[in-house]
Amino acid sequence: MEAPARAECIAVGKADARSGGMAGCVQAAGHPCARRGVDLRGAHSPGIRRRPLLPLVPASSSPSPGTIDARVDGERPRASVPVGVLTRHSHAYTYARLSVLADVPAEPAAMAIRSRGLAGLIPRGANTSRLYLQCPTDDTLAQWPDERIWSEPEACFGTPVPTGPIVDKPLVPLRSVGYRPKSYGRLYLLGDAAHIVPPMSAKGTNLALHDTDVFAHAVIRRIRESDSALLDEFVAA
């Protein structure tokens, strides 16, 4: 593929109120592009110093010549790829996770493996915590009243755990999904658009940041050195 003298990189992200938006992650990790003449367009991410950003480019817009469309917004970009181009690899786990959001401090903040599986208590602010409890896939919320939920971490960690109002407690089926190749024409898949992992400790965000860092350097090499080797490796990995 012939490398353009200058490329416009449109980074479209998935909104997430807690993380500031995946486009913000793309902006943060992709900053070498901005220094080297590549235009990253995305949502504002507080605390990142960079030049002013343009509004998000609609997914339906037609890219201009030389455009590289980097997408991290889940299933939306894959819907535009013809059937049969991408190969889907998936794994469904034999257990689920009860993900509890509670208005209590995480004391202790810890993770442990017990006879019934993983348990974790993670801070989500000074007085908010997320409690993760592994459970069978056929469990229902009716089997998890608040009293049972609060008995689990104390038994697991061997120390009393503060209890309080539970704001939310969804049962989350766990899966891992990956797509290959991670491109179609000028469209490149990053983050959740390329792979989905079980939610825990911002693994998805960190993978998206890693993808963006690798992708940014690959695009820079292609533009400046007419070398697509790194970009080809990213697509196939």
PDB file of C-alpha atoms in Angstrom:
ATOM      1  CA  MET A   1       0.000   0.000   0.000  1.00  0.00           C
ATOM      2  CA  GLU A   2       1.440   3.387  -0.994  1.00  0.00           C
ATOM      3  CA  ALA A   3       1.958   5.675   1.960  1.00  0.00           C
ATOM      4  CA  PRO A   4       0.513   9.196   1.746  1.00  0.00           C
ATOM      5  CA  ALA A   5       2.812  12.161   2.314  1.00  0.00           C
ATOM      6  CA  ARG A   6       0.517  13.211   5.144  1.00  0.00           C
ATOM      7  CA  ALA A   7      -2.378  11.289   6.672  1.00  0.00           C
ATOM      8  CA  GLU A   8      -5.418  12.443   8.537  1.00  0.00           C
ATOM      9  CA  CYS A   9      -6.179  10.021  11.395  1.00  0.00           C
ATOM     10  CA  ILE A  10      -9.791  10.126  12.546  1.00  0.00           C
ATOM     11  CA  ALA A  11     -10.072   8.565  15.999  1.00  0.00           C
ATOM     12  CA  VAL A  12     -13.651   7.863  17.024  1.00  0.00           C
ATOM     13  CA  GLY A  13     -14.254   6.657  20.579  1.00  0.00           C
ATOM     14  CA  LYS A  14     -16.884   5.082  22.783  1.00  0.00           C
ATOM     15  CA  ALA A  15     -18.282   7.438  25.417  1.00  0.00           C
ATOM     16  CA  ASP A  16     -17.744   6.390  29.017  1.00  0.00           C
ATOM     17  CA  ALA A  17     -18.648   8.826  31.758  1.00  0.00           C
ATOM     18  CA  ARG A  18     -16.277   7.219  34.260  1.00  0.00           C
ATOM     19  CA  SER A  19     -13.166   7.100  32.045  1.00  0.00           C
ATOM     20  CA  GLY A  20     -13.735  10.333  30.112  1.00  0.00           C
ATOM     21  CA  GLY A  21     -14.276   8.539  26.806  1.00  0.00           C
ATOM     22  CA  MET A  22     -12.249   6.094  24.775  1.00  0.00           C
ATOM     23  CA  ALA A  23     -11.549   8.831  22.257  1.00  0.00           C
ATOM     24  CA  GLY A  24      -9.751  10.585  25.085  1.00  0.00           C
ATOM     25  CA  CYS A  25      -7.639   7.466  25.537  1.00  0.00           C
ATOM     26  CA  VAL A  26      -6.815   7.533  21.838  1.00  0.00           C
ATOM     27  CA  GLN A  27      -5.838  11.180  22.126  1.00  0.00           C
ATOM     28  CA  ALA A  28      -3.656  10.531  25.181  1.00  0.00           C
ATOM     29  CA  ALA A  29      -1.816   7.491  23.877  1.00  0.00           C
ATOM     30  CA  GLY A  30      -1.700   8.741  20.282  1.00  0.00           C
ATOM     31  CA  HIS A  31      -0.042  12.061  21.061  1.00  0.00           C
ATOM     32  CA  PRO A  32       3.099  11.290  18.986  1.00  0.00           C
ATOM     33  CA  CYS A  33       0.863  11.661  15.921  1.00  0.00           C
ATOM     34  CA  ALA A  34      -0.054  15.207  16.836  1.00  0.00           C
ATOM     35  CA  ARG A  35       3.619  16.119  17.083  1.00  0.00           C
ATOM     36  CA  ARG A  36       4.355  14.604  13.701  1.00  0.00           C
ATOM     37  CA  GLY A  37       1.626  16.041  11.553  1.00  0.00           C
ATOM     38  CA  VAL A  38      -1.238  13.582  12.031  1.00  0.00           C
ATOM     39  CA  ASP A  39      -4.605  15.062  12.940  1.00  0.00           C
ATOM     40  CA  LEU A  40      -6.295  13.110  15.738  1.00  0.00           C
ATOM     41  CA  ARG A  41      -9.960  14.001  16.140  1.00  0.00           C
ATOM     42  CA  GLY A  42     -11.784  12.897  19.283  1.00  0.00           C
ATOM     43  CA  ALA A  43     -13.613  13.791  22.455  1.00  0.00           C
ATOM     44  CA  HIS A  44     -11.993  15.995  25.090  1.00  0.00           C
ATOM     45  CA  SER A  45     -10.201  14.189  27.893  1.00  0.00           C
ATOM     46  CA  PRO A  46      -9.562  16.353  31.001  1.00  0.00           C
ATOM     47  CA  GLY A  47      -5.961  16.706  32.106  1.00  0.00           C
ATOM     48  CA  ILE A  48      -4.383  15.989  28.710  1.00  0.00           C
ATOM     49  CA  ARG A  49      -2.372  18.913  27.337  1.00  0.00           C
ATOM     50  CA  ARG A  50      -2.498  19.070  23.552  1.00  0.00           C
ATOM     51  CA  ARG A  51      -3.727  21.301  20.747  1.00  0.00           C
ATOM     52  CA  PRO A  52      -7.489  21.993  20.434  1.00  0.00           C
ATOM     53  CA  LEU A  53      -9.541  19.079  19.093  1.00  0.00           C
ATOM     54  CA  LEU A  54     -12.122  19.038  16.347  1.00  0.00           C
ATOM     55  CA  PRO A  55     -15.569  17.468  16.940  1.00  0.00           C
ATOM     56  CA  LEU A  56     -16.017  13.735  16.550  1.00  0.00           C
ATOM     57  CA  VAL A  57     -16.319  12.645  12.935  1.00  0.00           C
ATOM     58  CA  PRO A  58     -19.630  10.796  12.336  1.00  0.00           C
ATOM     59  CA  ALA A  59     -19.241   7.103  11.592  1.00  0.00           C
ATOM     60  CA  SER A  60     -21.261   7.585   8.392  1.00  0.00           C
ATOM     61  CA  SER A  61     -19.034  10.338   6.986  1.00  0.00           C
ATOM     62  CA  SER A  62     -16.965   9.666   3.888  1.00  0.00           C
ATOM     63  CA  PRO A  63     -13.225   9.869   4.570  1.00  0.00           C
ATOM     64  CA  SER A  64     -11.096  12.144   2.444  1.00  0.00           C
ATOM     65  CA  PRO A  65      -8.171  10.725   0.426  1.00  0.00           C
ATOM     66  CA  GLY A  66      -5.315   9.709   2.686  1.00  0.00           C
ATOM     67  CA  THR A  67      -7.571   9.289   5.709  1.00  0.00           C
ATOM     68  CA  ILE A  68      -6.861   6.542   8.230  1.00  0.00           C
ATOM     69  CA  ASP A  69     -10.016   5.804  10.221  1.00  0.00           C
ATOM     70  CA  ALA A  70      -9.067   4.397  13.648  1.00  0.00           C
ATOM     71  CA  ARG A  71     -12.114   3.168  15.565  1.00  0.00           C
ATOM     72  CA  VAL A  72     -12.458   2.002  19.159  1.00  0.00           C
ATOM     73  CA  ASP A  73     -16.232   2.289  19.511  1.00  0.00           C
ATOM     74  CA  GLY A  74     -17.281  -1.328  19.931  1.00  0.00           C
ATOM     75  CA  GLU A  75     -19.554  -2.970  17.382  1.00  0.00           C
ATOM     76  CA  ARG A  76     -20.362   0.126  15.299  1.00  0.00           C
ATOM     77  CA  PRO A  77     -17.345   0.043  12.954  1.00  0.00           C
ATOM     78  CA  ARG A  78     -17.578  -3.738  12.481  1.00  0.00           C
ATOM     79  CA  ALA A  79     -21.125  -3.301  11.156  1.00  0.00           C
ATOM     80  CA  SER A  80     -19.712  -1.494   8.125  1.00  0.00           C
ATOM     81  CA  VAL A  81     -17.389  -4.370   7.216  1.00  0.00           C
ATOM     82  CA  PRO A  82     -18.807  -6.886   4.691  1.00  0.00           C
ATOM     83  CA  VAL A  83     -19.745 -10.309   6.041  1.00  0.00           C
ATOM     84  CA  GLY A  84     -16.905 -12.809   5.728  1.00  0.00           C
ATOM     85  CA  VAL A  85     -14.041 -10.309   5.943  1.00  0.00           C
ATOM     86  CA  LEU A  86     -13.467 -10.594   9.694  1.00  0.00           C
ATOM     87  CA  THR A  87     -12.933 -13.840  11.580  1.00  0.00           C
ATOM     88  CA  ARG A  88     -14.461 -13.876  15.062  1.00  0.00           C
ATOM     89  CA  HIS A  89     -12.699 -15.795  17.829  1.00  0.00           C
ATOM     90  CA  SER A  90     -14.607 -16.136  21.095  1.00  0.00           C
ATOM     91  CA  HIS A  91     -14.552 -17.865  24.457  1.00  0.00           C
ATOM     92  CA  ALA A  92     -17.481 -18.020  26.890  1.00  0.00           C
ATOM     93  CA  TYR A  93     -16.500 -18.631  30.504  1.00  0.00           C
ATOM     94  CA  THR A  94     -18.152 -21.256  32.683  1.00  0.00           C
ATOM     95  CA  TYR A  95     -18.803 -18.727  35.440  1.00  0.00           C
ATOM     96  CA  ALA A  96     -20.267 -15.235  35.746  1.00  0.00           C
ATOM     97  CA  ARG A  97     -19.544 -12.240  37.932  1.00  0.00           C
ATOM     98  CA  LEU A  98     -21.752 -10.333  40.324  1.00  0.00           C
ATOM     99  CA  SER A  99     -20.595  -6.719  40.006  1.00  0.00           C
ATOM    100  CA  VAL A 100     -21.773  -4.732  43.025  1.00  0.00           C
ATOM    101  CA  LEU A 101     -21.539  -0.943  43.265  1.00  0.00           C
ATOM    102  CA  ALA A 102     -21.934   0.248  46.861  1.00  0.00           C
ATOM    103  CA  ASP A 103     -21.754   3.542  48.725  1.00  0.00           C
ATOM    104  CA  VAL A 104     -19.093   2.344  51.153  1.00  0.00           C
ATOM    105  CA  PRO A 105     -15.292   2.731  51.232  1.00  0.00           C
ATOM    106  CA  ALA A 106     -13.222  -0.210  50.029  1.00  0.00           C
ATOM    107  CA  GLU A 107     -11.728  -1.463  53.304  1.00  0.00           C
ATOM    108  CA  PRO A 108      -9.748  -3.516  52.703  1.00  0.00           C
ATOM    109  CA  ALA A 109      -9.082  -2.930  49.009  1.00  0.00           C
ATOM    110  CA  ALA A 110      -8.123  -6.451  48.027  1.00  0.00           C
ATOM    111  CA  MET A 111      -8.591  -9.377  45.673  1.00  0.00           C
ATOM    112  CA  ALA A 112      -8.474 -13.041  46.579  1.00  0.00           C
ATOM    113  CA  ILE A 113      -9.120 -16.500  45.198  1.00  0.00           C
ATOM    114  CA  ARG A 114     -11.373 -18.663  47.349  1.00  0.00           C
ATOM    115  CA  SER A 115     -12.999 -22.061  46.967  1.00  0.00           C
ATOM    116  CA  ARG A 116     -15.944 -20.418  45.165  1.00  0.00           C
ATOM    117  CA  GLY A 117     -13.713 -18.366  42.861  1.00  0.00           C
ATOM    118  CA  LEU A 118     -12.530 -14.777  42.632  1.00  0.00           C
ATOM    119  CA  ALA A 119     -13.587 -12.014  45.005  1.00  0.00           C
ATOM    120  CA  GLY A 120     -12.446  -8.417  44.833  1.00  0.00           C
ATOM    121  CA  LEU A 121     -13.162  -5.117  46.583  1.00  0.00           C
ATOM    122  CA  ILE A 122     -11.983  -2.145  44.512  1.00  0.00           C
ATOM    123  CA  PRO A 123     -12.174   1.601  45.338  1.00  0.00           C
ATOM    124  CA  ARG A 124     -14.356   3.739  43.091  1.00  0.00           C
ATOM    125  CA  GLY A 125     -13.862   6.952  45.033  1.00  0.00           C
ATOM    126  CA  ALA A 126     -13.396   7.880  48.677  1.00  0.00           C
ATOM    127  CA  ASN A 127     -16.748   6.437  49.758  1.00  0.00           C
ATOM    128  CA  THR A 128     -17.701   4.162  46.882  1.00  0.00           C
ATOM    129  CA  SER A 129     -16.500   0.675  46.042  1.00  0.00           C
ATOM    130  CA  ARG A 130     -17.005  -2.071  43.494  1.00  0.00           C
ATOM    131  CA  LEU A 131     -17.329  -5.610  44.834  1.00  0.00           C
ATOM    132  CA  TYR A 132     -16.738  -8.465  42.413  1.00  0.00           C
ATOM    133  CA  LEU A 133     -17.963 -11.967  43.268  1.00  0.00           C
ATOM    134  CA  GLN A 134     -17.583 -14.979  41.012  1.00  0.00           C
ATOM    135  CA  CYS A 135     -20.743 -17.075  40.719  1.00  0.00           C
ATOM    136  CA  PRO A 136     -22.344 -19.781  38.548  1.00  0.00           C
ATOM    137  CA  THR A 137     -23.691 -18.667  35.173  1.00  0.00           C
ATOM    138  CA  ASP A 138     -27.234 -19.762  36.063  1.00  0.00           C
ATOM    139  CA  ASP A 139     -27.432 -17.705  39.268  1.00  0.00           C
ATOM    140  CA  THR A 140     -30.164 -15.062  39.507  1.00  0.00           C
ATOM    141  CA  LEU A 141     -30.295 -11.797  41.445  1.00  0.00           C
ATOM    142  CA  ALA A 142     -32.955 -13.317  43.673  1.00  0.00           C
ATOM    143  CA  GLN A 143     -30.232 -15.631  44.994  1.00  0.00           C
ATOM    144  CA  TRP A 144     -28.090 -12.643  45.984  1.00  0.00           C
ATOM    145  CA  PRO A 145     -29.859 -10.525  48.620  1.00  0.00           C
ATOM    146  CA  ASP A 146     -27.765  -7.785  50.184  1.00  0.00           C
ATOM    147  CA  GLU A 147     -27.157  -9.819  53.331  1.00  0.00           C
ATOM    148  CA  ARG A 148     -25.527 -12.619  51.373  1.00  0.00           C
ATOM    149  CA  ILE A 149     -23.462 -10.191  49.321  1.00  0.00           C
ATOM    150  CA  TRP A 150     -21.909  -8.575  52.391  1.00  0.00           C
ATOM    151  CA  SER A 151     -21.197 -11.935  54.022  1.00  0.00           C
ATOM    152  CA  GLU A 152     -18.989 -13.031  51.110  1.00  0.00           C
ATOM    153  CA  PRO A 153     -16.089 -10.527  51.305  1.00  0.00           C
ATOM    154  CA  GLU A 154     -15.772 -10.884  55.077  1.00  0.00           C
ATOM    155  CA  ALA A 155     -15.549 -14.665  54.752  1.00  0.00           C
ATOM    156  CA  CYS A 156     -13.092 -14.320  51.908  1.00  0.00           C
ATOM    157  CA  PHE A 157     -10.752 -11.691  53.351  1.00  0.00           C
ATOM    158  CA  GLY A 158     -10.976 -12.913  56.959  1.00  0.00           C
ATOM    159  CA  THR A 159     -11.723  -9.437  58.313  1.00  0.00           C
ATOM    160  CA  PRO A 160     -14.871  -7.331  58.782  1.00  0.00           C
ATOM    161  CA  VAL A 161     -15.862  -5.293  55.730  1.00  0.00           C
ATOM    162  CA  PRO A 162     -17.897  -2.050  55.945  1.00  0.00           C
ATOM    163  CA  THR A 163     -21.446  -2.503  54.700  1.00  0.00           C
ATOM    164  CA  GLY A 164     -23.856   0.037  53.311  1.00  0.00           C
ATOM    165  CA  PRO A 165     -26.298   0.933  50.520  1.00  0.00           C
ATOM    166  CA  ILE A 166     -25.941  -1.122  47.355  1.00  0.00           C
ATOM    167  CA  VAL A 167     -26.517   1.076  44.306  1.00  0.00           C
ATOM    168  CA  ASP A 168     -26.343  -1.572  41.589  1.00  0.00           C
ATOM    169  CA  LYS A 169     -25.646  -5.306  41.361  1.00  0.00           C
ATOM    170  CA  PRO A 170     -25.817  -6.699  37.807  1.00  0.00           C
ATOM    171  CA  LEU A 171     -24.882 -10.280  36.989  1.00  0.00           C
ATOM    172  CA  VAL A 172     -22.323 -10.109  34.191  1.00  0.00           C
ATOM    173  CA  PRO A 173     -21.713 -13.050  31.826  1.00  0.00           C
ATOM    174  CA  LEU A 174     -18.014 -13.212  30.989  1.00  0.00           C
ATOM    175  CA  ARG A 175     -16.614 -13.596  27.495  1.00  0.00           C
ATOM    176  CA  SER A 176     -13.513 -12.897  25.463  1.00  0.00           C
ATOM    177  CA  VAL A 177     -13.881 -11.985  21.794  1.00  0.00           C
ATOM    178  CA  GLY A 178     -11.299 -11.059  19.174  1.00  0.00           C
ATOM    179  CA  TYR A 179     -11.503 -10.164  15.483  1.00  0.00           C
ATOM    180  CA  ARG A 180      -8.925 -10.688  12.731  1.00  0.00           C
ATOM    181  CA  PRO A 181      -7.753  -8.955  10.654  1.00  0.00           C
ATOM    182  CA  LYS A 182      -8.064  -5.651  12.495  1.00  0.00           C
ATOM    183  CA  SER A 183      -8.604  -3.614   9.339  1.00  0.00           C
ATOM    184  CA  TYR A 184     -10.711  -3.227   6.228  1.00  0.00           C
ATOM    185  CA  GLY A 185      -9.532  -0.725   3.657  1.00  0.00           C
ATOM    186  CA  ARG A 186      -8.663   2.440   5.550  1.00  0.00           C
ATOM    187  CA  LEU A 187     -10.669   1.336   8.614  1.00  0.00           C
ATOM    188  CA  TYR A 188      -8.617   0.075  11.573  1.00  0.00           C
ATOM    189  CA  LEU A 189     -10.091  -1.581  14.665  1.00  0.00           C
ATOM    190  CA  LEU A 190      -8.662  -0.787  18.099  1.00  0.00           C
ATOM    191  CA  GLY A 191      -9.801  -1.435  21.657  1.00  0.00           C
ATOM    192  CA  ASP A 192     -13.320  -2.818  22.020  1.00  0.00           C
ATOM    193  CA  ALA A 193     -13.792  -2.714  18.248  1.00  0.00           C
ATOM    194  CA  ALA A 194     -11.039  -5.327  17.908  1.00  0.00           C
ATOM    195  CA  HIS A 195     -11.342  -7.344  21.120  1.00  0.00           C
ATOM    196  CA  ILE A 196     -13.558  -7.626  24.180  1.00  0.00           C
ATOM    197  CA  VAL A 197     -12.296  -8.885  27.543  1.00  0.00           C
ATOM    198  CA  PRO A 198     -14.080  -9.518  30.864  1.00  0.00           C
ATOM    199  CA  PRO A 199     -14.448  -6.192  32.728  1.00  0.00           C
ATOM    200  CA  MET A 200     -11.989  -5.940  35.594  1.00  0.00           C
ATOM    201  CA  SER A 201      -9.545  -3.228  36.702  1.00  0.00           C
ATOM    202  CA  ALA A 202      -9.781  -1.289  33.420  1.00  0.00           C
ATOM    203  CA  LYS A 203      -8.337  -4.127  31.328  1.00  0.00           C
ATOM    204  CA  GLY A 204     -10.315  -2.977  28.308  1.00  0.00           C
ATOM    205  CA  THR A 205      -9.097   0.605  28.664  1.00  0.00           C
ATOM    206  CA  ASN A 206      -5.491  -0.505  29.084  1.00  0.00           C
ATOM    207  CA  LEU A 207      -5.715  -2.725  26.002  1.00  0.00           C
ATOM    208  CA  ALA A 208      -7.158   0.186  24.037  1.00  0.00           C
ATOM    209  CA  LEU A 209      -4.301   2.415  25.190  1.00  0.00           C
ATOM    210  CA  HIS A 210      -1.781  -0.255  24.191  1.00  0.00           C
ATOM    211  CA  ASP A 211      -3.434  -0.668  20.781  1.00  0.00           C
ATOM    212  CA  THR A 212      -3.369   3.084  20.257  1.00  0.00           C
ATOM    213  CA  ASP A 213       0.293   3.390  21.186  1.00  0.00           C
ATOM    214  CA  VAL A 214       1.308   0.590  18.794  1.00  0.00           C
ATOM    215  CA  PHE A 215      -1.002   1.912  16.059  1.00  0.00           C
ATOM    216  CA  ALA A 216       0.240   5.501  16.393  1.00  0.00           C
ATOM    217  CA  HIS A 217       3.869   4.480  15.960  1.00  0.00           C
ATOM    218  CA  ALA A 218       2.947   2.222  13.030  1.00  0.00           C
ATOM    219  CA  VAL A 219       1.130   5.075  11.279  1.00  0.00           C
ATOM    220  CA  ILE A 220       4.041   7.450  11.898  1.00  0.00           C
ATOM    221  CA  ARG A 221       6.482   4.986  10.343  1.00  0.00           C
ATOM    222  CA  ARG A 222       4.209   4.469   7.345  1.00  0.00           C
ATOM    223  CA  ILE A 223       3.861   8.223   6.773  1.00  0.00           C
ATOM    224  CA  ARG A 224       7.467   9.254   7.376  1.00  0.00           C
ATOM    225  CA  GLU A 225       9.326   6.219   6.040  1.00  0.00           C
ATOM    226  CA  SER A 226       6.816   4.632   3.605  1.00  0.00           C
ATOM    227  CA  ASP A 227       7.208   1.458   5.680  1.00  0.00           C
ATOM    228  CA  SER A 228       3.983  -0.466   6.416  1.00  0.00           C
ATOM    229  CA  ALA A 229       5.624  -3.369   8.274  1.00  0.00           C
ATOM    230  CA  LEU A 230       4.483  -2.285  11.747  1.00  0.00           C
ATOM    231  CA  LEU A 231       0.983  -1.539  10.493  1.00  0.00           C
ATOM    232  CA  ASP A 232       0.771  -4.978   8.866  1.00  0.00           C
ATOM    233  CA  GLU A 233       1.925  -6.595  12.114  1.00  0.00           C
ATOM    234  CA  PHE A 234      -0.717  -4.687  14.090  1.00  0.00           C
ATOM    235  CA  VAL A 235      -3.496  -5.778  11.735  1.00  0.00           C
ATOM    236  CA  ALA A 236      -2.528  -9.446  11.911  1.00  0.00           C
ATOM    237  CA  ALA A 237      -1.760  -9.637  15.652  1.00  0.00           C
TER     238      ALA A 237
END
